Short mmCIF file of C-alpha atoms and ligand atoms in Angstrom, two decimals:
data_model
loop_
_atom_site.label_atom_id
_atom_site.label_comp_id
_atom_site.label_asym_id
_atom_site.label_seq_id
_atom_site.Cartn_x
_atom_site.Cartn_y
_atom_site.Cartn_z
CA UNK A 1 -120.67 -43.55 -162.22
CA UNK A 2 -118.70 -44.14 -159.32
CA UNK A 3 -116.10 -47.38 -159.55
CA UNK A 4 -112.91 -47.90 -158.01
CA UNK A 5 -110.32 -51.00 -158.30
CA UNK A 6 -107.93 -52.06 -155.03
CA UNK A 7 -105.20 -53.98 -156.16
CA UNK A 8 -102.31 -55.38 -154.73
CA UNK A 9 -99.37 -53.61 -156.68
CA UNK A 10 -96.47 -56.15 -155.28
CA UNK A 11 -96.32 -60.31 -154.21
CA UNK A 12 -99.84 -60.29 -152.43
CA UNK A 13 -100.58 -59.34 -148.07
CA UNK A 14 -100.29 -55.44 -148.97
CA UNK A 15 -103.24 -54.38 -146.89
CA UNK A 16 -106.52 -54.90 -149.68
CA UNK A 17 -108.52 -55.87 -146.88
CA UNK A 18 -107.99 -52.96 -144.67
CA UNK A 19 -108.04 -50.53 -147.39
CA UNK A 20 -111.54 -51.87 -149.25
CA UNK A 21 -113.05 -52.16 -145.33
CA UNK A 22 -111.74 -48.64 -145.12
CA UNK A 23 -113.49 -47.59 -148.50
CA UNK A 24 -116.73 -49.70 -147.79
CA UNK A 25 -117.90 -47.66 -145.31
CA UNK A 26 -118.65 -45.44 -148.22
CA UNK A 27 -119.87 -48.31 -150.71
CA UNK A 28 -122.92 -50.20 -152.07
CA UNK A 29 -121.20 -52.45 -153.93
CA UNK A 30 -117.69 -55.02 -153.41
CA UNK A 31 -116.90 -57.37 -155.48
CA UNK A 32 -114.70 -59.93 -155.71
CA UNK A 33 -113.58 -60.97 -158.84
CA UNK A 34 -110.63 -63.41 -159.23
CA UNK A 35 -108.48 -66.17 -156.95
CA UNK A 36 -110.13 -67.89 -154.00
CA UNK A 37 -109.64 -68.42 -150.28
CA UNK A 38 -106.06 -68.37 -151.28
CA UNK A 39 -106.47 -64.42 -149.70
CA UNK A 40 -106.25 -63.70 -146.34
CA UNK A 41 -107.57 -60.22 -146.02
CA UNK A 42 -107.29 -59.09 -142.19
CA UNK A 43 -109.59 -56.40 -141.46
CA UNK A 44 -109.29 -54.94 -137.78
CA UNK A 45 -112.77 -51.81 -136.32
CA UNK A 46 -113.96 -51.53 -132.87
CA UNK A 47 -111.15 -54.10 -131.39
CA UNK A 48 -111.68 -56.59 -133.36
CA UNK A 49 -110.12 -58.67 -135.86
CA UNK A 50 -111.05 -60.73 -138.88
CA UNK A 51 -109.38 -62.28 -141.51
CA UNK A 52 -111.45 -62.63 -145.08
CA UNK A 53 -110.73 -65.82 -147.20
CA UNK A 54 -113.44 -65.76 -149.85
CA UNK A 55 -115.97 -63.32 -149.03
CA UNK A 56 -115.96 -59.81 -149.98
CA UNK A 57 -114.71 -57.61 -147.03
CA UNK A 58 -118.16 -55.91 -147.29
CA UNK A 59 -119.94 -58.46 -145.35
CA UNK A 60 -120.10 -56.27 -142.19
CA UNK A 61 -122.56 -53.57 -143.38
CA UNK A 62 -125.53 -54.84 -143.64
CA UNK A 63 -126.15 -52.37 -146.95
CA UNK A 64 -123.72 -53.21 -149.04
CA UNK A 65 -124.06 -56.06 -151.87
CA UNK A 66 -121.11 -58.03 -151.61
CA UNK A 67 -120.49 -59.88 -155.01
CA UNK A 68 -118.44 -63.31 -155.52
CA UNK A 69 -117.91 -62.79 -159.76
CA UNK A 70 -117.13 -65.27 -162.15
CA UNK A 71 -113.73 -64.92 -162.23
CA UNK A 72 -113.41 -66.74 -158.63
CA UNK A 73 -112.57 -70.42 -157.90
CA UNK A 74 -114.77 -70.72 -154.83
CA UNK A 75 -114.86 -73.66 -152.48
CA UNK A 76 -118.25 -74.61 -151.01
CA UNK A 77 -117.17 -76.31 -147.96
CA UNK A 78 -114.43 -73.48 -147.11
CA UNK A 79 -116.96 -70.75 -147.89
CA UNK A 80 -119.64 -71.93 -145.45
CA UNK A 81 -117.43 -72.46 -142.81
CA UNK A 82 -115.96 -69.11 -143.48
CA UNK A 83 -120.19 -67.64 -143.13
CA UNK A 84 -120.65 -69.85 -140.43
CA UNK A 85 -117.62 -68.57 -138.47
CA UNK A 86 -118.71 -64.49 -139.11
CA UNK A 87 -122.13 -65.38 -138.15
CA UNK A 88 -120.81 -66.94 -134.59
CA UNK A 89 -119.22 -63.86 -134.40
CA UNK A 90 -122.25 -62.24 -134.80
CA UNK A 91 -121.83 -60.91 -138.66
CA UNK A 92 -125.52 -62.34 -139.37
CA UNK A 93 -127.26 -59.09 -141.50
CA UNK A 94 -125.79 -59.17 -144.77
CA UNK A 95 -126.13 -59.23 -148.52
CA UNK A 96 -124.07 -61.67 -150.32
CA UNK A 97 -124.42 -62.61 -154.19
CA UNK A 98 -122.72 -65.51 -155.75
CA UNK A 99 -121.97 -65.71 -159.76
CA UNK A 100 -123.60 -68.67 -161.52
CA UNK A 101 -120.71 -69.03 -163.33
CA UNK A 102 -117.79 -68.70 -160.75
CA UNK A 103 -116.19 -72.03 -160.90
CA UNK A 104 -115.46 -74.64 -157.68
CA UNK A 105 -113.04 -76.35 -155.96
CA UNK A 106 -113.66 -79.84 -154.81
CA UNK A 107 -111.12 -82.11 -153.08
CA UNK A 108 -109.42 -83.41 -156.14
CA UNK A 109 -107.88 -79.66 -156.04
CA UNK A 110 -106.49 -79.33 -152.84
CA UNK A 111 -104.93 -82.77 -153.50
CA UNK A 112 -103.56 -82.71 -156.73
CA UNK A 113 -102.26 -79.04 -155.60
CA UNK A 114 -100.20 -80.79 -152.85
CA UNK A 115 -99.08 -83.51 -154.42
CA UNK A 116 -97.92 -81.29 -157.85
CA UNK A 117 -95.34 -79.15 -155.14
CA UNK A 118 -94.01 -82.38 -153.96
CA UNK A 119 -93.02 -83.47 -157.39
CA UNK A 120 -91.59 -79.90 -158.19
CA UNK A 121 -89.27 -80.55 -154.60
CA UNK A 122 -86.77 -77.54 -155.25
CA UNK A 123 -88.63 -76.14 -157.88
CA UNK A 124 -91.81 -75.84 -155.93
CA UNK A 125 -93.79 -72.79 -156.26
CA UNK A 126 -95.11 -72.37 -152.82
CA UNK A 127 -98.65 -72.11 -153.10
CA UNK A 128 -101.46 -72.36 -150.53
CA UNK A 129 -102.43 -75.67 -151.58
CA UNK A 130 -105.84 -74.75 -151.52
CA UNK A 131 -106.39 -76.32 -154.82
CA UNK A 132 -106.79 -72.74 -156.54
CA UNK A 133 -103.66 -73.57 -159.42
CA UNK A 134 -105.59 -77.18 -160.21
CA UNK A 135 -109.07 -75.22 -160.47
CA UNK A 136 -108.45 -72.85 -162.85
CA UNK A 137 -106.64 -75.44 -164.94
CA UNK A 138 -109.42 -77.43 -165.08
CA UNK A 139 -111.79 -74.18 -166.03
CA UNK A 140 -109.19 -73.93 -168.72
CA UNK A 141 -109.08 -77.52 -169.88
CA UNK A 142 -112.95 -77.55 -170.47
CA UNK A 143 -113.62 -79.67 -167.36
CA UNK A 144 -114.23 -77.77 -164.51
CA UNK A 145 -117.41 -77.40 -162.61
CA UNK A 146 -119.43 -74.68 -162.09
CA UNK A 147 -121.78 -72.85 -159.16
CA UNK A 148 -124.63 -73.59 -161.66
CA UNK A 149 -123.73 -77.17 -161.74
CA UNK A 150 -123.72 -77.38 -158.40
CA UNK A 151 -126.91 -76.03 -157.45
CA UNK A 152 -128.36 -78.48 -159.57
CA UNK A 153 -128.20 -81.86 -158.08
CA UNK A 154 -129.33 -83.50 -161.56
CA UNK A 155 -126.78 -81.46 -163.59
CA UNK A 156 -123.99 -81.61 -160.72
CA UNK A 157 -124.39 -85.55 -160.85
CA UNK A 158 -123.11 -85.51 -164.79
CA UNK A 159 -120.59 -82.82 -164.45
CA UNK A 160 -118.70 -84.98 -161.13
CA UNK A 161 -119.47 -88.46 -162.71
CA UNK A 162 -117.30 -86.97 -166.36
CA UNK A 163 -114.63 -84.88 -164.27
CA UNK A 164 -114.11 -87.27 -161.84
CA UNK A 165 -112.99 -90.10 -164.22
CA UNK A 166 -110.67 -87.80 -165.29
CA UNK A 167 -109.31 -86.66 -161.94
CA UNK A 168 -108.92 -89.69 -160.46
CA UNK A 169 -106.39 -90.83 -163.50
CA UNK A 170 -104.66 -87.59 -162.52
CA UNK A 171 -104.54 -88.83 -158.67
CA UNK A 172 -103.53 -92.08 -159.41
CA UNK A 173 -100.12 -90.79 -161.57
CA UNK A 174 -99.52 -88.76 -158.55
CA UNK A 175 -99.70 -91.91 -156.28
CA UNK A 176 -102.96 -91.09 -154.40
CA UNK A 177 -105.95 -93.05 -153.77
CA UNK A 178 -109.06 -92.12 -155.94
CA UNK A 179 -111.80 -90.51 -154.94
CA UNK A 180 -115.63 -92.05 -154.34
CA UNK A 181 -117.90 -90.29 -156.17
CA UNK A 182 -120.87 -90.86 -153.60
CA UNK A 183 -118.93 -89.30 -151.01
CA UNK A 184 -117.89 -86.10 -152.78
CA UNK A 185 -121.63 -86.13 -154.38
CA UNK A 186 -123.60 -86.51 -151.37
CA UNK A 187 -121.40 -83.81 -149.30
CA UNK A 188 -121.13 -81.55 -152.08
CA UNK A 189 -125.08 -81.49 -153.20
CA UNK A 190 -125.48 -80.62 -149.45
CA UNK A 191 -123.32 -77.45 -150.04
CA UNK A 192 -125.06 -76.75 -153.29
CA UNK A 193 -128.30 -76.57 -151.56
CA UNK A 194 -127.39 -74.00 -148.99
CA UNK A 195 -125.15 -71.95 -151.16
CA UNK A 196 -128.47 -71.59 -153.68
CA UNK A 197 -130.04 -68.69 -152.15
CA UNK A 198 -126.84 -66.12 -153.22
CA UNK A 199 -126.74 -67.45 -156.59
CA UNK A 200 -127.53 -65.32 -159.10
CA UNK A 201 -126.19 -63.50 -162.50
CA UNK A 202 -124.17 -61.47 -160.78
CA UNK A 203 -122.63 -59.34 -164.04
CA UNK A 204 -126.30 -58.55 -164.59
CA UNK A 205 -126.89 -57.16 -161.06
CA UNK A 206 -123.67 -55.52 -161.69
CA UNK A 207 -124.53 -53.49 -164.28
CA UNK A 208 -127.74 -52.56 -163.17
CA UNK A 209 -125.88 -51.25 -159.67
CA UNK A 210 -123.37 -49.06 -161.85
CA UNK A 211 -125.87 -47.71 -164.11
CA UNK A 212 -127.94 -46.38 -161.07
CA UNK A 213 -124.72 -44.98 -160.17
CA UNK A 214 -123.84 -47.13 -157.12
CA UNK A 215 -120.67 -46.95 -155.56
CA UNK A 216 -119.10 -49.71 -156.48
CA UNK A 217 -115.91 -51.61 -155.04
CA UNK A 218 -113.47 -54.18 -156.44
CA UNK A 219 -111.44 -55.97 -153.95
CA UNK A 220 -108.47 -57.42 -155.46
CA UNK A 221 -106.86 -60.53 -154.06
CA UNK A 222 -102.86 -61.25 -154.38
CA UNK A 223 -100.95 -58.74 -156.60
CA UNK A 224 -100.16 -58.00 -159.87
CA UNK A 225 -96.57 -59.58 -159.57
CA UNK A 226 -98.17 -62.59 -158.65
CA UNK A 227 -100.15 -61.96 -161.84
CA UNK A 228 -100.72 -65.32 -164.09
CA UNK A 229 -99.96 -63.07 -167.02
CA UNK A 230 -97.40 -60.08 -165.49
CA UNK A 231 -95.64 -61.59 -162.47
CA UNK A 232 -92.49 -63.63 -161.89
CA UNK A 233 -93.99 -66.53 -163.69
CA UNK A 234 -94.12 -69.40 -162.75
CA UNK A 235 -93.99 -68.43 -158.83
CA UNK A 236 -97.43 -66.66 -159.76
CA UNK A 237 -100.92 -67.76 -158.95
CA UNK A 238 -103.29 -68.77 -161.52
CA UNK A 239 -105.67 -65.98 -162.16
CA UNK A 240 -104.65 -62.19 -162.99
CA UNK A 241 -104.93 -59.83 -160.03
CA UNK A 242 -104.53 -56.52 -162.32
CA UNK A 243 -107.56 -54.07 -162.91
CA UNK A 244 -107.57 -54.98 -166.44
CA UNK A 245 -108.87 -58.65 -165.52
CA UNK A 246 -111.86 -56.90 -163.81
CA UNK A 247 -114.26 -56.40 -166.74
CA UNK A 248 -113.78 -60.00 -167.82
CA UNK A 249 -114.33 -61.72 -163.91
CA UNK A 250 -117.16 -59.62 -163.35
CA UNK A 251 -118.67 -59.75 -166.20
CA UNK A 252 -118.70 -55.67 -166.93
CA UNK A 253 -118.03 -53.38 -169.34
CA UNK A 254 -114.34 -52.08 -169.28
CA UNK A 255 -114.90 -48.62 -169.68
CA UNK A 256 -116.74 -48.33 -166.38
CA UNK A 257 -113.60 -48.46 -164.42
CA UNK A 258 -111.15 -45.12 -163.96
CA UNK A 259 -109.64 -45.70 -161.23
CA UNK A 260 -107.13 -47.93 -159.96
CA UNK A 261 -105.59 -47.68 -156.54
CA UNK A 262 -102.65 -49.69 -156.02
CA UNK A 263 -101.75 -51.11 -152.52
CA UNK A 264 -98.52 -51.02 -151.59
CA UNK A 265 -96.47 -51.50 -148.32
CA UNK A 266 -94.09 -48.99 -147.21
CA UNK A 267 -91.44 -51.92 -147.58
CA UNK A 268 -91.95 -55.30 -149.79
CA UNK A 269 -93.20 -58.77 -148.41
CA UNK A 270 -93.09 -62.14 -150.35
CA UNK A 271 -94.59 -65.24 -149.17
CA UNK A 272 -93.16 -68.44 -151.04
CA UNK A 273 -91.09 -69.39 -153.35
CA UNK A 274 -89.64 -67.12 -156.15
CA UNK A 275 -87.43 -64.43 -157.03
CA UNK A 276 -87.41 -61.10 -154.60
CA UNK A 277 -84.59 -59.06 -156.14
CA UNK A 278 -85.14 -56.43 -152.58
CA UNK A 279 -85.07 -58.84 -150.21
CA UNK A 280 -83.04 -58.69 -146.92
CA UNK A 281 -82.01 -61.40 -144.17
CA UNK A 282 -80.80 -60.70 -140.90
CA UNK A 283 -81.25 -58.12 -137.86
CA UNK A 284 -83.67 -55.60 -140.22
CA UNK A 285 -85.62 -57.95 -141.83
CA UNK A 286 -86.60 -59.75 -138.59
CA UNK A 287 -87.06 -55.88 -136.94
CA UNK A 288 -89.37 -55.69 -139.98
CA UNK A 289 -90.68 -59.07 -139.86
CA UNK A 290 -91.81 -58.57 -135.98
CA UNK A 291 -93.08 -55.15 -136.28
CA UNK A 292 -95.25 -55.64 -139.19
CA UNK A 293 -96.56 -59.22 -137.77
CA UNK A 294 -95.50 -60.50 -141.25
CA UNK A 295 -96.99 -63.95 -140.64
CA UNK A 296 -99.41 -65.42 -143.40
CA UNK A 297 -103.03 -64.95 -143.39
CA UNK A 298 -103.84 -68.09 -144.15
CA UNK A 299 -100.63 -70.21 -143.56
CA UNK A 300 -99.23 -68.77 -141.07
CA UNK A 301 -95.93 -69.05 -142.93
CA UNK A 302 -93.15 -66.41 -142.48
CA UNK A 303 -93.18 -63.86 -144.75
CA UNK A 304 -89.97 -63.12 -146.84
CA UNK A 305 -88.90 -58.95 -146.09
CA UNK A 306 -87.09 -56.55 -148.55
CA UNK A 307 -86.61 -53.18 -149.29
CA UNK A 308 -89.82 -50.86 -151.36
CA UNK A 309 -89.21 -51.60 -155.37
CA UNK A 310 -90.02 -48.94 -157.34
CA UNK A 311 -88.92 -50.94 -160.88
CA UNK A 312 -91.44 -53.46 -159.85
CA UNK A 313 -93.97 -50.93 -158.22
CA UNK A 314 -93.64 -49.11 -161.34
CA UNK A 315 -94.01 -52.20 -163.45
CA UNK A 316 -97.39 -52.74 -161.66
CA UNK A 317 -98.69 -49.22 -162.23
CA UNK A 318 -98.15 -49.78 -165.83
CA UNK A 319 -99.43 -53.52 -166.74
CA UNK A 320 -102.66 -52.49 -163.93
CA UNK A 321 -103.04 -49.02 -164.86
CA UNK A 322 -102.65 -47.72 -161.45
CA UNK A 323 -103.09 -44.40 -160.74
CA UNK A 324 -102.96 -44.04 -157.15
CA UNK A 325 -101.13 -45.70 -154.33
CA UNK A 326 -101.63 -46.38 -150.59
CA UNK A 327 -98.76 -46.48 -148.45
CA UNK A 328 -99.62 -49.30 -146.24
CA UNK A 329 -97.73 -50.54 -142.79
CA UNK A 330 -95.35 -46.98 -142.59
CA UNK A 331 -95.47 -47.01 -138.68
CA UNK A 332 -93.44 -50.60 -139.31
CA UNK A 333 -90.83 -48.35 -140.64
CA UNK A 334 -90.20 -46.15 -137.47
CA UNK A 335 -87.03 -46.02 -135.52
CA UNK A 336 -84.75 -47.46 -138.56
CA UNK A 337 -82.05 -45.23 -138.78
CA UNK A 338 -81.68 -45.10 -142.92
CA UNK A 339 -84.59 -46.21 -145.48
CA UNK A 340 -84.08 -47.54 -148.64
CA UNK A 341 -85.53 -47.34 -152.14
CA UNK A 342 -84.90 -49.62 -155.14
CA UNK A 343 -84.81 -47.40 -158.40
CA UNK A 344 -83.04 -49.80 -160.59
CA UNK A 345 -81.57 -53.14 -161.06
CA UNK A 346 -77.88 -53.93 -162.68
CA UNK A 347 -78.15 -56.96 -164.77
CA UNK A 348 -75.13 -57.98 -165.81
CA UNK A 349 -73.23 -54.91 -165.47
CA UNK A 350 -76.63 -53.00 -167.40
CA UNK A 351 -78.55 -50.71 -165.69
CA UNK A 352 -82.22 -52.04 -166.08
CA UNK A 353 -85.33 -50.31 -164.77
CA UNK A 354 -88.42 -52.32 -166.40
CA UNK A 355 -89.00 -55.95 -164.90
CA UNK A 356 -87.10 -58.45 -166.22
CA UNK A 357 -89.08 -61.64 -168.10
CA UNK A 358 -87.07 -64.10 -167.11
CA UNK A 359 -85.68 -66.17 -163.65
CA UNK A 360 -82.27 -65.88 -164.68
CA UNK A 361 -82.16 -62.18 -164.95
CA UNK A 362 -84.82 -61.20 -161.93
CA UNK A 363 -82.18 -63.48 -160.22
CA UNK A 364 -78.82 -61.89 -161.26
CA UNK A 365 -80.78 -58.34 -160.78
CA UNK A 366 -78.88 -56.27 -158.04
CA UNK A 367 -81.13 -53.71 -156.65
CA UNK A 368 -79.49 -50.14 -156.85
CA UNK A 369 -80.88 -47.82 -154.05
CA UNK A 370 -81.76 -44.24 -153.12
CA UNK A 371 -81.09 -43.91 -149.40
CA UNK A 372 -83.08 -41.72 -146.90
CA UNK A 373 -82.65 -40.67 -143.08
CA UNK A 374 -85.05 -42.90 -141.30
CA UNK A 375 -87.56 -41.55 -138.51
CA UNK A 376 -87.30 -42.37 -135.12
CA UNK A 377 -91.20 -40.96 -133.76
CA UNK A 378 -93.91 -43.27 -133.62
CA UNK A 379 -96.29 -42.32 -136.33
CA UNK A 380 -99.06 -44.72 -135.63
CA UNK A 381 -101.48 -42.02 -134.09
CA UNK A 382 -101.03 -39.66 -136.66
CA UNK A 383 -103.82 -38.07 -138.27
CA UNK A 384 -102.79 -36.31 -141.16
CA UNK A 385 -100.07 -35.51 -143.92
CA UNK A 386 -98.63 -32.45 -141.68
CA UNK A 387 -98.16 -34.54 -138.44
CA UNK A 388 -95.88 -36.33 -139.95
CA UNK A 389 -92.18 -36.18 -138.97
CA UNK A 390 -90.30 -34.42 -141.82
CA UNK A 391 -87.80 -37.64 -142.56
CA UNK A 392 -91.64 -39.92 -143.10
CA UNK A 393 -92.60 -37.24 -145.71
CA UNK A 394 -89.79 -37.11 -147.82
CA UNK A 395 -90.10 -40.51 -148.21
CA UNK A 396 -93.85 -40.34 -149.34
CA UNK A 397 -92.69 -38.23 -152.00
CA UNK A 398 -89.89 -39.88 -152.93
CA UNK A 399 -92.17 -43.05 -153.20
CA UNK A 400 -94.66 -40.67 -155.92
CA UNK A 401 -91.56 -39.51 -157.70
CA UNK A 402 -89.90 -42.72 -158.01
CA UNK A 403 -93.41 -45.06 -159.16
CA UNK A 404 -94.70 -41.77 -161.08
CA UNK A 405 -98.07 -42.24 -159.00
CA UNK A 406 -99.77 -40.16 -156.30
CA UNK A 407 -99.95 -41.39 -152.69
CA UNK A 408 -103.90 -41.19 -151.94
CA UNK A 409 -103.83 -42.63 -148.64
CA UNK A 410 -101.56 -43.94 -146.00
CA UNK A 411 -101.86 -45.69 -143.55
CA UNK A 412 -99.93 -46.31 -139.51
CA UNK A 413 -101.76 -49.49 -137.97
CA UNK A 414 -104.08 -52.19 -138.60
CA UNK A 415 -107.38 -50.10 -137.59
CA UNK A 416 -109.94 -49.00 -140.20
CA UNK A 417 -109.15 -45.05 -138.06
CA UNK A 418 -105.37 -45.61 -138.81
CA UNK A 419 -105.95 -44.57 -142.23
CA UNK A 420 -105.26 -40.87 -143.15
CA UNK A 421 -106.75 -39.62 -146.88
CA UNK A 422 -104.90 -37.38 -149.12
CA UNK A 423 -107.05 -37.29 -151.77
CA UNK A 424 -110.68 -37.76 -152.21
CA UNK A 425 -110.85 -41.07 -154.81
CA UNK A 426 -113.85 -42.63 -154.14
P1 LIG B 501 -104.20 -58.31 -147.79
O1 LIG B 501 -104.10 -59.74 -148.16
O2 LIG B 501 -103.66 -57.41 -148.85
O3 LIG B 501 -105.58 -57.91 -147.34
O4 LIG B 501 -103.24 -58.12 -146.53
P2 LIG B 501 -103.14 -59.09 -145.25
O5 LIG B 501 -104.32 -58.87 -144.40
O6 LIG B 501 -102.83 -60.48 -145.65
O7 LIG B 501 -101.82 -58.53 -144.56
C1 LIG B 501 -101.71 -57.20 -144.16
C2 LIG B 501 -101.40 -57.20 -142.65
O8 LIG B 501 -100.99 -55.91 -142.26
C3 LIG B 501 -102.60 -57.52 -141.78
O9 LIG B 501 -102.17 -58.20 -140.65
C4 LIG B 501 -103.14 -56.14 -141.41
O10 LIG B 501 -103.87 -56.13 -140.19
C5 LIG B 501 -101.87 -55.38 -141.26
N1 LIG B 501 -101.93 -53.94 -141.57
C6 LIG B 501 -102.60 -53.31 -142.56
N2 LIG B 501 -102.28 -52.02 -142.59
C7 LIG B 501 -101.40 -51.81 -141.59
C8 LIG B 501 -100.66 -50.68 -141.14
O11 LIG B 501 -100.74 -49.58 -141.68
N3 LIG B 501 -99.81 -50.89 -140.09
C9 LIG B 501 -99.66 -52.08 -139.48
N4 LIG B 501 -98.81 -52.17 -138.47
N5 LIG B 501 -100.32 -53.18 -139.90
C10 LIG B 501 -101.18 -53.04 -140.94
P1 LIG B 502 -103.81 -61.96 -150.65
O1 LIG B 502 -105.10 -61.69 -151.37
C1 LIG B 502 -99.75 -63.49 -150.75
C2 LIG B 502 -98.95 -66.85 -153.40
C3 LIG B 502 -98.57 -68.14 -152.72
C4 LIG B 502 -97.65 -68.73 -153.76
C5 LIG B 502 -98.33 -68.34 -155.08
C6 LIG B 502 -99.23 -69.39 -155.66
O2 LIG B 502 -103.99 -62.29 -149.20
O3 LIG B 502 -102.82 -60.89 -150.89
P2 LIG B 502 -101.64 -70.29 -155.04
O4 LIG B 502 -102.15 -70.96 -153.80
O5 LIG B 502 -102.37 -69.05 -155.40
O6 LIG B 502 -101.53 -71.24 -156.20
O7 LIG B 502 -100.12 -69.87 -154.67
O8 LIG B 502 -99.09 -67.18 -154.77
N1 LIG B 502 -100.23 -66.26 -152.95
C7 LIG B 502 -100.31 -65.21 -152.14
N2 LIG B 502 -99.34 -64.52 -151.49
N3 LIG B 502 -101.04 -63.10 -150.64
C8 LIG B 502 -102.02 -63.76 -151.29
O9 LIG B 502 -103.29 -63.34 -151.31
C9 LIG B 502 -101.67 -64.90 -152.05
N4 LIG B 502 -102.37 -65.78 -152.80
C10 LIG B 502 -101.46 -66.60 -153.36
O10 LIG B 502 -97.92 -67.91 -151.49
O11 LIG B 502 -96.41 -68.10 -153.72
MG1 LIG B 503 -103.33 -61.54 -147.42
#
């Protein structure tokens, strides 16, 4: 049996895509299991570049089963497009397998997603507005539609003609214009019909693939303190991206997964709204900011910069059961002339070193820090552990002794050959 888990152990854009590319070239299996094209996964080989939304980041080997699970809110148009665009770019051999029970996002989403952040104004959470927070509420209020439904232009016209009353109440308290069923019908039965062929049960082939002791892969999306359960609620998406909400949104038994490797920049990012208790403004976070490309995936928003947080890194390991981590973007790091470490917060003159539950304290929390001497070489052609300057090393082990967690792999640049293994995990 041969499973691993790739989560994002801090506020999502830690380098999942690279990593499970990375990993995939030694795969059968990748799955994804939760969220939607919320993820922008940026996966860079042989010059060229591509940024995942919804699909698996096993699409470009034309062996490997790449598995949308039931714990995804998937959107039909967005997905399409998303094939359509990899198979312009020539990404046209490959195996894709879509749950039956994965849920969908239709229009009403997206709009009721925007229109919910203008009401919050200051309060707003900062999502994607791809609809993902007003999908999964729907899944959870018993009126959501499913890839099953969809497929099924008989059983799709019920399930739209009930949730659509519904919605369209929803839309008008928000002050937009209802949706025509027809419309939404007609386009979306189209989608239904072409997305058929990768429908399947997917936890069945699942288990069938593990049993036969595939390699199998599961790429998370966001991170766990974006976690609908464990994050800074409520600037959290909707779903859980921990390793314990695996066996549920794949439909698999828990016990077949060990391992958990934790992504985890050599620094911290945040994109929207919500408390960042590491976070820096000013002449390092933009040298950070420009060196790292920390631009959004998917909206192309700024990302927010801070210091590596081992109270919330360590936080992760716990409520994910991580037991390895890879040091992603540490070339970024080069030239600064000190690096810094949060170990602990002080809370109202307390020194604190689990996560806080609440807004008010994550926002009174001042980080405390271990300081290191920088490095000044560029490390982005390094090949192993011993290459690297002495002042880069000391901070990978300061990293394991401060998150209790071995570094597995590191990595110095966007390319899948940037990568450098410590240990063998997978
Ligand atoms: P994901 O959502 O976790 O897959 O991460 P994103 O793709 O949204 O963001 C990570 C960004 O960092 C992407 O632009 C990657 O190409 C880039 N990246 C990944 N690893 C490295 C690295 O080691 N060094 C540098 N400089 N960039 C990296
Ligand atoms: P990947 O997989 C970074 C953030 C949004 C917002 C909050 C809620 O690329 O790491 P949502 O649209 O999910 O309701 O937004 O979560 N967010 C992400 N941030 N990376 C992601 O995915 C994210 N997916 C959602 O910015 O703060
Ligand atoms: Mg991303």
């Amino acid at each position: 049996m041969s499973t691993l888990v790739v989560v994002g152990s801090q506020w999502g854009d830690e380098g999942k895509g690279k990593i499970t590319d990375y990993l995939a070239q030694n795969a059968d299996v990748v799955v994804r299991s939760q969220g939607g094209n919320n993820a922008g996964h940026t996966i860079s080989f042989g010059g060229e570049k591509f940024a995942l939304r919804s699909i698996p980041s096993g699409i470009f080997s034309p062996h490997i089963k790449n598995v949308m699970a039931n714990g995804m809110v998937i959107d039909p148009k967005q997905m399409l497009e998303e094939l359509e665009g990899l198979e312009a770019r020539g990404i046209k051999d490959y195996q894709l397998f879509i749950s039956n029970r994965a849920h969908i996002v239709l229009p009403y989403h997206r709009l009721l997603d925007g229109a919910f952040e203008q009401f919050k104004g200051d309060k707003k959470i900062g999502t994607t507005k791809r609809g993902i927070g007003p999908a999964y509420a729907d899944k959870a209020n018993r009126i959501g539609i499913r890839i099953a439904d969809l497929i099924d232009p008989e059983l799709f016209k019920i399930a739209l003609s009930d949730t659509l009353k519904i919605k369209n109440m929803e839309l008008k308290m928000v002050g937009e214009e209802p949706l025509d069923f027809n419309s939404i019908y007609n386009e979306y039965k189209e989608y239904g019909q072409r997305i058929k062929k990768y429908v399947c049960d997917t936890s069945e082939l699942l288990e069938s693939e593990i049993e036969k002791g595939s390699k199998v892969l599961f790429e998370g999306a966001q991170g766990v303190m974006l976690c609908i359960d464990h994050g800074t609620y409520p600037y959290v998406t909707s779903s859980s991206p921990t390793a314990a909400s695996v066996p549920l949104n794949a439909g698999i038994a828990p016990r077949y997964i060990n391992n958990v490797l934790g992504i985890c920049k050599a620094y911290t990012t945040r994109v929207g709204e919500g408390p960042f208790p590491t976070e820096i403004e000013g002449d390092l976070a933009n040298y950070i900011r420009e060196r790292g490309h920390e631009y959004g995936t998917v909206t192309k928003r700024p990302r927010r910069v801070g210091y590596l947080d081992a109270v919330a890194l360590n936080y992760a390991r716990r409520v994910s059961g991580i037991n390895y981590l890879s040091l992603m973007l540490f070339d970024v790091l080069s030239g600064l002339e000190e690096l810094k470490i949060c170990y602990a917060y002080e809370i109202d003159g307390k020194v604190v070193k689990t996560m806080p539950a609440t807004l008010k304290e994550l926002e009174n929390a001042k980080p405390m820090y271990v300081t290191l001497p920088g490095f000044k070489e560029d490390i982005t052609n390094v090949k192993s552990f011993d290459e690297l300057p002495e002042n880069a090393k000391l901070y990978i082990k300061k990293v394991e002794e401060l998150t209790n967690t071995k570094v597995a792999m590191f990595s110095v640049g966007p390319d899948r050959l940037q990568t450098i293994k410590l240990i063998e995990i997978f």
